[in-house]
Amino acid sequence: MAINHNSKKRIFLSPPHIGKEEIRFVHEAFDSNYIAPLGPQVDAFEREFAEKTGIPCTLALSSGTAAIHLALKILGVQSGDEVFASTLTFIGSVSPITFLGAKPVFIDSDQSSWNMNPDLLSEELEACNKRGKLPKAVIPTDLYGQCADYDRIKAVCAPYHIPVIADSAEACGALYKGKSAGTGVKAAVFSFNGNKIITTSGGGMLASDDKALIEQARFLSQQARDPAPHYEHTQIGYNYRMSNILAAIGRGQLRVLDERVRAKRRLFNYYKNALQDIPGIEFMPEAPYGKSNRWLTVILITPEYFGVDRETVRLALEAENIESRPVWKPMHLQPVFRIENLEFGIRKNLKETYPARVIGGEVAEDLFERGLCLPSDTAMTDEDTNRVISAISRCRKRIVRKLF
Ligand SMILES: *Cc1c(COP(=O)(O)O)cnc(C)c1O
């Protein structure tokens, strides 16, 4: 008999979780009549974010993608340049490269952190140096809330003077060697999109030690208005600032960040305790240099041991009204980055499609194949989590019964 699954409450992957103070700051914004744009809430959010992360200069923007775009623009990325990025990431990490007419080159993950592999990066930079064309920037992603190995990546880039931009969009609240995600690189980018660990409904932050970089970004993010009573422009800018209302939400969210990190990490451990002994299930590792915010709990499902593959599990969860999602599809497999689409001249006239330029790629492909992001809502009850756990466990049992 068919079960009406819709009668079960939907469990979401990572919905917003609003605290108690956000509305107070939003009221403040209304009361002061600073609805939009900019205003004192934005200034306060930038200041408080700098205090929280220890990264001194900050710029609140309309999205994380906008923050990456501005950082690349200020670092001088132009048409024809190359920029290195993680292949295992979200499109927002790399689309700004193409906004500037530059070409992304994708670097594979390592097994221990799932983040950009510094050894592959090193080999490729050496090869690029020999060929006489180095990338203008390197953007490692802090995947699912775990920092990339900044020190090793910086050490590899330093001899060539290539700036590192940390894509910390998913890593707000995570630590690298005891310091906030995004510390110590040329610039770091955070996102407050609705699914992130803290949210302003939509928004981003560019953060850096470099005051000049942030001030240039501020200028470009406000339509590049030169100082004059009339609007005077000598450059083309963007309309990328965060509104005062959204900054008010961000201030409240910042106050619950530590709480959210604790809840995310607790959830990860809860899943891990329940599922780790099942053959064919592994959990995303935590590199010894840092502390992940565990934005999403991610598992690997090996069908040879578990009995069914990741997609079967995902569909089984969906049938129970539980949202889960495959690990990001690697950028080098995305149709939009086929070399013909990027107009790599010499191959333009060939009919076949070519993968984008990627260094390695097998690790990310395997993680995509086997990886599943589990519901990681910090407002989830243990009862909800148990529903997810038993749905996953049932997938395994079914196949065992069939086999024997
Ligand atoms: C969310 C995300 C972005 C983009 O952030 P938006 O605020 O949605 O523009 C960039 N990179 C990664 C890795 C992300 O997860």
XYZ file of C-alpha atoms and ligand atoms in Angstrom, residues 61-68 88-96 139-144 167-171 189-196 202-205 295 328, ligand 1:
57
model
C 28.205 43.309 -0.185
C 25.131 41.940 -1.921
C 26.630 38.445 -2.306
C 29.713 36.311 -1.938
C 29.926 36.094 -5.712
C 30.103 39.907 -5.892
C 32.912 39.863 -3.315
C 34.985 37.459 -5.426
C 35.277 20.845 -6.131
C 33.275 23.956 -5.353
C 30.121 25.917 -6.058
C 29.824 27.884 -9.303
C 29.818 31.228 -7.438
C 33.473 30.636 -6.640
C 34.507 30.611 -10.293
C 31.891 32.472 -12.344
C 33.490 35.851 -11.460
C 41.133 30.894 -5.164
C 41.005 27.856 -2.887
C 37.544 27.025 -1.540
C 37.033 26.170 2.140
C 34.768 23.261 1.324
C 31.703 22.587 3.461
C 36.656 31.430 -0.790
C 35.395 31.109 2.779
C 31.759 31.426 1.666
C 30.883 28.203 3.504
C 33.384 28.574 6.328
C 35.186 36.090 0.870
C 32.191 35.110 2.999
C 28.589 34.460 1.998
C 25.382 35.070 3.921
C 23.155 33.379 1.400
C 20.057 31.734 2.839
C 21.599 28.262 3.076
C 24.876 29.286 4.759
C 21.409 37.141 0.756
C 24.744 38.894 1.137
C 28.489 38.642 1.305
C 31.611 40.103 2.898
C 28.275 23.623 7.650
C 29.164 19.693 -5.672
C 27.611 30.138 -1.519
C 28.937 30.083 -2.156
C 29.435 31.125 -2.944
C 28.606 32.296 -3.410
O 28.037 33.019 -2.422
P 26.705 33.877 -2.756
O 26.573 34.741 -1.565
O 25.593 32.884 -2.895
O 26.966 34.631 -4.008
C 30.726 31.050 -3.428
N 31.500 29.999 -3.155
C 31.059 28.957 -2.432
C 32.008 27.842 -2.149
C 29.767 28.953 -1.920
O 29.328 27.899 -1.238
